mmCIF file of C-alpha atoms and ligand atoms in Angstrom:
data_model
loop_
_atom_site.group_PDB
_atom_site.id
_atom_site.type_symbol
_atom_site.label_atom_id
_atom_site.label_comp_id
_atom_site.label_asym_id
_atom_site.label_seq_id
_atom_site.Cartn_x
_atom_site.Cartn_y
_atom_site.Cartn_z
ATOM 1 C CA MET D 1 -76.563 177.586 -130.964
ATOM 2 C CA ALA D 2 -78.941 176.439 -128.546
ATOM 3 C CA THR D 3 -78.253 177.956 -124.729
ATOM 4 C CA ALA D 4 -79.555 176.729 -122.123
ATOM 5 C CA SER D 5 -79.828 178.821 -119.153
ATOM 6 C CA SER D 6 -82.013 179.271 -115.824
ATOM 7 C CA GLY D 7 -81.973 182.985 -116.150
ATOM 8 C CA SER D 8 -80.307 185.835 -114.748
ATOM 9 C CA LYS D 9 -77.162 186.751 -115.270
ATOM 10 C CA ARG D 10 -74.056 186.173 -113.005
ATOM 11 C CA THR D 11 -72.065 189.555 -113.101
ATOM 12 C CA PRO D 12 -68.370 189.328 -113.188
ATOM 13 C CA LYS D 13 -66.926 190.393 -109.948
ATOM 14 C CA SER D 14 -65.677 193.525 -110.914
ATOM 15 C CA SER D 15 -66.187 195.660 -114.191
ATOM 16 C CA ALA D 16 -61.970 194.913 -115.075
ATOM 17 C CA ALA D 17 -62.937 191.093 -114.327
ATOM 18 C CA PRO D 18 -62.023 189.258 -117.467
ATOM 19 C CA GLU D 19 -65.553 187.179 -118.637
ATOM 20 C CA VAL D 20 -64.620 183.180 -118.141
ATOM 21 C CA SER D 21 -66.282 180.708 -120.381
ATOM 22 C CA VAL D 22 -65.209 176.818 -119.980
ATOM 23 C CA LEU D 23 -65.251 174.538 -123.060
ATOM 24 C CA ARG D 24 -65.039 170.727 -121.576
ATOM 25 C CA VAL D 25 -64.705 168.894 -124.910
ATOM 26 C CA GLY D 26 -64.791 164.696 -124.946
ATOM 27 C CA HIS D 27 -67.265 164.860 -122.475
ATOM 28 C CA ARG D 28 -68.529 160.882 -122.912
ATOM 29 C CA PRO D 29 -71.984 160.607 -122.135
ATOM 30 C CA GLY D 30 -73.168 157.602 -120.356
ATOM 31 C CA ARG D 31 -69.713 157.084 -118.702
ATOM 32 C CA ASP D 32 -68.130 159.800 -117.164
ATOM 33 C CA PRO D 33 -71.337 162.321 -116.144
ATOM 34 C CA ARG D 34 -69.897 162.849 -112.493
ATOM 35 C CA LEU D 35 -66.563 164.164 -113.233
ATOM 36 C CA THR D 36 -68.403 167.070 -116.079
ATOM 37 C CA THR D 37 -70.773 167.683 -113.539
ATOM 38 C CA HIS D 38 -68.028 168.481 -111.040
ATOM 39 C CA ALA D 39 -66.381 170.426 -113.416
ATOM 40 C CA ALA D 40 -69.327 172.365 -114.340
ATOM 41 C CA LEU D 41 -70.421 172.684 -110.517
ATOM 42 C CA ALA D 42 -66.319 174.194 -109.496
ATOM 43 C CA ALA D 43 -66.436 176.649 -112.794
ATOM 44 C CA ARG D 44 -69.517 177.985 -111.955
ATOM 45 C CA ALA D 45 -68.610 178.050 -108.142
ATOM 46 C CA LEU D 46 -65.566 180.040 -109.039
ATOM 47 C CA GLY D 47 -66.804 182.696 -111.293
ATOM 48 C CA ALA D 48 -67.423 181.206 -114.756
ATOM 49 C CA ARG D 49 -70.349 182.470 -117.187
ATOM 50 C CA ARG D 50 -71.227 179.374 -118.861
ATOM 51 C CA MET D 51 -69.733 176.186 -120.021
ATOM 52 C CA TYR D 52 -69.635 174.969 -123.168
ATOM 53 C CA LEU D 53 -70.673 171.251 -123.481
ATOM 54 C CA ASN D 54 -69.143 168.942 -126.076
ATOM 55 C CA PRO D 55 -70.455 166.227 -126.815
ATOM 56 C CA PRO D 56 -74.302 167.697 -125.940
ATOM 57 C CA ASP D 57 -75.700 165.963 -123.072
ATOM 58 C CA PRO D 58 -79.151 167.183 -122.784
ATOM 59 C CA ASP D 59 -79.737 164.875 -118.883
ATOM 60 C CA LEU D 60 -76.402 166.762 -117.690
ATOM 61 C CA ILE D 61 -77.343 169.765 -118.446
ATOM 62 C CA ASP D 62 -81.050 169.601 -116.589
ATOM 63 C CA ARG D 63 -79.159 168.394 -113.761
ATOM 64 C CA LEU D 64 -76.438 171.581 -113.636
ATOM 65 C CA LEU D 65 -79.526 174.133 -114.530
ATOM 66 C CA ALA D 66 -81.240 172.634 -111.524
ATOM 67 C CA VAL D 67 -78.354 173.672 -109.248
ATOM 68 C CA ASP D 68 -78.224 177.032 -110.832
ATOM 69 C CA ARG D 69 -82.263 177.905 -110.175
ATOM 70 C CA ARG D 70 -81.394 176.939 -106.517
ATOM 71 C CA TRP D 71 -78.448 178.410 -105.959
ATOM 72 C CA GLY D 72 -78.491 181.727 -108.178
ATOM 73 C CA GLY D 73 -76.004 183.219 -110.322
ATOM 74 C CA GLY D 74 -77.137 182.148 -113.817
ATOM 75 C CA PHE D 75 -74.494 179.631 -114.925
ATOM 76 C CA GLU D 76 -75.129 178.838 -118.873
ATOM 77 C CA VAL D 77 -75.046 175.156 -120.183
ATOM 78 C CA VAL D 78 -74.570 175.373 -123.856
ATOM 79 C CA PRO D 79 -74.317 172.630 -125.728
ATOM 80 C CA VAL D 80 -71.885 172.182 -128.774
ATOM 81 C CA THR D 81 -70.929 170.277 -131.766
ATOM 82 C CA ASP D 82 -68.594 171.566 -133.431
ATOM 83 C CA TRP D 83 -66.078 172.677 -130.727
ATOM 84 C CA LYS D 84 -63.581 173.733 -133.509
ATOM 85 C CA GLY D 85 -66.158 176.233 -134.682
ATOM 86 C CA LEU D 86 -65.903 177.684 -131.079
ATOM 87 C CA VAL D 87 -62.704 178.039 -130.722
ATOM 88 C CA ARG D 88 -61.508 179.590 -133.932
ATOM 89 C CA SER D 89 -64.640 182.013 -133.635
ATOM 90 C CA PHE D 90 -64.637 183.085 -129.951
ATOM 91 C CA ASP D 91 -64.161 186.105 -129.595
ATOM 92 C CA GLY D 92 -60.786 186.580 -126.329
ATOM 93 C CA THR D 93 -58.520 184.320 -125.637
ATOM 94 C CA VAL D 94 -58.793 180.790 -126.053
ATOM 95 C CA ALA D 95 -56.876 178.822 -123.562
ATOM 96 C CA HIS D 96 -56.376 175.274 -123.268
ATOM 97 C CA LEU D 97 -55.261 173.744 -119.720
ATOM 98 C CA THR D 98 -52.985 170.846 -120.109
ATOM 99 C CA MET D 99 -50.095 169.531 -118.730
ATOM 100 C CA TYR D 100 -47.603 169.815 -121.257
ATOM 101 C CA GLY D 101 -48.174 173.911 -121.840
ATOM 102 C CA LEU D 102 -46.721 176.376 -120.198
ATOM 103 C CA PRO D 103 -46.683 177.114 -116.698
ATOM 104 C CA LEU D 104 -49.915 179.344 -115.360
ATOM 105 C CA ALA D 105 -47.682 181.422 -113.813
ATOM 106 C CA ARG D 106 -46.261 182.832 -116.839
ATOM 107 C CA VAL D 107 -49.449 183.059 -118.606
ATOM 108 C CA LEU D 108 -51.941 184.703 -116.096
ATOM 109 C CA PRO D 109 -50.579 188.257 -116.453
ATOM 110 C CA ARG D 110 -51.749 187.571 -119.554
ATOM 111 C CA LEU D 111 -54.718 186.071 -118.860
ATOM 112 C CA ARG D 112 -55.807 188.430 -116.537
ATOM 113 C CA ARG D 113 -55.851 191.573 -118.831
ATOM 114 C CA ALA D 114 -58.330 190.138 -121.509
ATOM 115 C CA ARG D 115 -61.656 190.653 -121.664
ATOM 116 C CA ARG D 116 -63.438 187.282 -122.737
ATOM 117 C CA ILE D 117 -61.542 183.971 -121.721
ATOM 118 C CA LEU D 118 -62.494 180.315 -122.856
ATOM 119 C CA LEU D 119 -60.789 177.648 -120.860
ATOM 120 C CA VAL D 120 -60.723 174.364 -122.941
ATOM 121 C CA VAL D 121 -60.439 171.348 -120.750
ATOM 122 C CA GLY D 122 -60.054 167.675 -122.500
ATOM 123 C CA GLY D 123 -61.514 164.178 -120.899
ATOM 124 C CA ALA D 124 -59.420 161.311 -121.140
ATOM 125 C CA LYS D 125 -58.123 161.601 -124.760
ATOM 126 C CA VAL D 126 -58.041 165.464 -126.297
ATOM 127 C CA PRO D 127 -58.264 165.926 -129.722
ATOM 128 C CA PRO D 128 -54.241 167.427 -131.063
ATOM 129 C CA ASP D 129 -55.831 169.549 -133.202
ATOM 130 C CA LEU D 130 -56.751 171.329 -130.240
ATOM 131 C CA TYR D 131 -52.866 172.081 -129.060
ATOM 132 C CA ARG D 132 -52.591 174.432 -132.354
ATOM 133 C CA LEU D 133 -56.131 176.295 -132.406
ATOM 134 C CA ALA D 134 -55.696 177.339 -128.840
ATOM 135 C CA GLY D 135 -54.571 180.755 -128.219
ATOM 136 C CA VAL D 136 -52.263 179.410 -125.413
ATOM 137 C CA ASN D 137 -51.875 176.320 -123.877
ATOM 138 C CA VAL D 138 -51.671 176.125 -120.634
ATOM 139 C CA ALA D 139 -50.034 173.537 -117.713
ATOM 140 C CA VAL D 140 -50.876 173.912 -114.081
ATOM 141 C CA GLY D 141 -47.870 172.433 -112.951
ATOM 142 C CA ASN D 142 -46.649 170.057 -115.427
ATOM 143 C CA GLN D 143 -47.931 166.737 -114.219
ATOM 144 C CA PRO D 144 -50.952 164.771 -114.574
ATOM 145 C CA HIS D 145 -54.180 166.006 -112.759
ATOM 146 C CA SER D 146 -57.885 166.504 -113.421
ATOM 147 C CA GLU D 147 -59.664 168.874 -115.348
ATOM 148 C CA VAL D 148 -61.490 169.624 -111.728
ATOM 149 C CA ALA D 149 -58.561 170.785 -110.269
ATOM 150 C CA ALA D 150 -56.921 172.570 -113.216
ATOM 151 C CA LEU D 151 -59.984 174.663 -113.957
ATOM 152 C CA ALA D 152 -60.504 175.852 -109.917
ATOM 153 C CA VAL D 153 -56.658 176.734 -109.585
ATOM 154 C CA THR D 154 -56.909 178.278 -113.012
ATOM 155 C CA LEU D 155 -60.241 180.101 -112.192
ATOM 156 C CA VAL D 156 -58.817 181.479 -108.825
ATOM 157 C CA GLY D 157 -55.579 182.797 -110.318
ATOM 158 C CA ILE D 158 -57.820 184.348 -112.825
ATOM 159 C CA LEU D 159 -60.697 185.845 -110.539
ATOM 160 C CA GLY D 160 -59.694 186.013 -107.148
ATOM 161 C CA LEU D 161 -61.536 183.400 -104.046
ATOM 162 C CA PRO D 162 -65.091 182.912 -104.298
ATOM 163 C CA THR D 163 -66.965 185.154 -101.646
ATOM 164 C CA SER D 164 -69.362 183.891 -99.249
ATOM 165 C CA ARG D 165 -72.118 186.144 -100.800
ATOM 166 C CA ALA D 166 -75.139 184.403 -102.356
ATOM 167 C CA PRO D 167 -75.203 185.001 -106.536
ATOM 168 C CA ARG D 168 -78.182 186.584 -107.320
ATOM 169 C CA GLY D 169 -81.437 184.287 -108.101
ATOM 170 C CA ALA D 170 -80.708 182.615 -105.358
ATOM 171 C CA ARG D 171 -83.416 180.993 -103.502
ATOM 172 C CA PHE D 172 -80.942 179.634 -100.540
ATOM 173 C CA ALA D 173 -78.493 181.024 -99.273
ATOM 174 C CA ILE D 174 -75.716 179.324 -96.827
ATOM 175 C CA VAL D 175 -74.705 181.493 -93.585
ATOM 176 C CA PRO D 176 -71.317 180.422 -93.419
ATOM 177 C CA GLN D 177 -70.754 178.140 -89.736
ATOM 178 C CA ALA D 178 -67.585 177.449 -87.845
ATOM 179 C CA ARG D 179 -69.941 173.606 -87.273
ATOM 180 C CA GLY D 180 -72.947 172.644 -88.513
ATOM 181 C CA LYS D 181 -75.181 173.652 -91.567
ATOM 182 C CA ARG D 182 -76.786 176.833 -92.066
ATOM 183 C CA VAL D 183 -79.738 177.559 -94.961
ATOM 184 C CA VAL D 184 -81.593 179.788 -94.910
ATOM 185 C CA GLU D 185 -84.714 180.512 -97.911
ATOM 186 C CA ARG D 186 -84.736 183.794 -99.524
ATOM 187 C CA PRO D 187 -87.985 185.463 -100.669
ATOM 188 C CA ARG D 188 -89.181 184.978 -103.952
ATOM 189 C CA ALA D 189 -89.133 188.621 -105.975
ATOM 190 C CA PRO D 190 -92.199 190.003 -106.466
HETATM 191 N N1 SAM H 1 -54.455 162.334 -121.397
HETATM 192 C C1 SAM H 1 -55.164 163.645 -121.866
HETATM 193 C C2 SAM H 1 -54.107 164.207 -122.670
HETATM 194 O O1 SAM H 1 -53.905 163.994 -123.547
HETATM 195 O O2 SAM H 1 -53.181 165.111 -122.227
HETATM 196 C C3 SAM H 1 -55.061 164.162 -119.958
HETATM 197 C C4 SAM H 1 -56.253 163.516 -119.562
HETATM 198 S S1 SAM H 1 -56.928 164.494 -117.971
HETATM 199 C C5 SAM H 1 -57.415 163.450 -116.794
HETATM 200 C C6 SAM H 1 -57.703 165.517 -118.439
HETATM 201 C C7 SAM H 1 -57.612 166.942 -118.877
HETATM 202 O O3 SAM H 1 -57.112 167.352 -117.165
HETATM 203 C C8 SAM H 1 -56.866 167.393 -119.368
HETATM 204 O O4 SAM H 1 -57.097 167.566 -120.712
HETATM 205 C C9 SAM H 1 -56.584 169.540 -119.273
HETATM 206 O O5 SAM H 1 -57.764 169.836 -119.396
HETATM 207 C C10 SAM H 1 -56.434 168.704 -117.485
HETATM 208 N N2 SAM H 1 -55.143 168.654 -117.071
HETATM 209 C C11 SAM H 1 -54.975 167.723 -116.234
HETATM 210 N N3 SAM H 1 -53.364 167.959 -115.754
HETATM 211 C C12 SAM H 1 -53.254 169.552 -116.307
HETATM 212 C C13 SAM H 1 -52.209 169.927 -115.653
HETATM 213 N N4 SAM H 1 -51.280 169.605 -115.088
HETATM 214 N N5 SAM H 1 -52.022 171.423 -116.447
HETATM 215 C C14 SAM H 1 -53.518 171.617 -116.868
HETATM 216 N N6 SAM H 1 -54.347 170.918 -116.794
HETATM 217 C C15 SAM H 1 -54.132 169.666 -116.966
#
């Protein structure tokens, strides 16, 4: 499987924290690049290690990697043609986020104990096989909303709130301000 990454590795928040990957199925290249981009940015910013993208979308992957080169962290974006193969062979807990699933609060203790998690989010249409292949179907409230919101709430539930520390390899770091913007350029490693 081809892997696209900007290089540096993201370290988990603590040694006990699960390593979280995201699988986005049903992406429509050319139709919803913005939504998939937001799902990937949220996943990256909230502690996921990589996003598998099905079907592949090289332009979108390039744009996401450009973000990672500026802001660091080593988030990977991996093109996937056979999403079922990935789900079947994943060495960890596969949690499909769906409004029809079990309440997140009930599943969270199990997710927090896992070593590796694959969070799967769908698009406009979700392949029916996903409900059967997933280890667990999880709902962030049993109402329809969005893959970005579902991912964000679930990642915070598993990994906690993100810190304001710039990740490893970041070229720029934001200095939090009550008002206005302050961004500093970090020295390049020799
Ligand atoms: N029509 C789709 C279906 O059959 O389930 C849902 C489309 S929804 C716009 C896109 C994605 O958002 C879903 O595949 C799911 O991953 C996520 N999602 C939306 N509402 C959710 C909820 N209440 N809990 C968990 N995930 C949700």
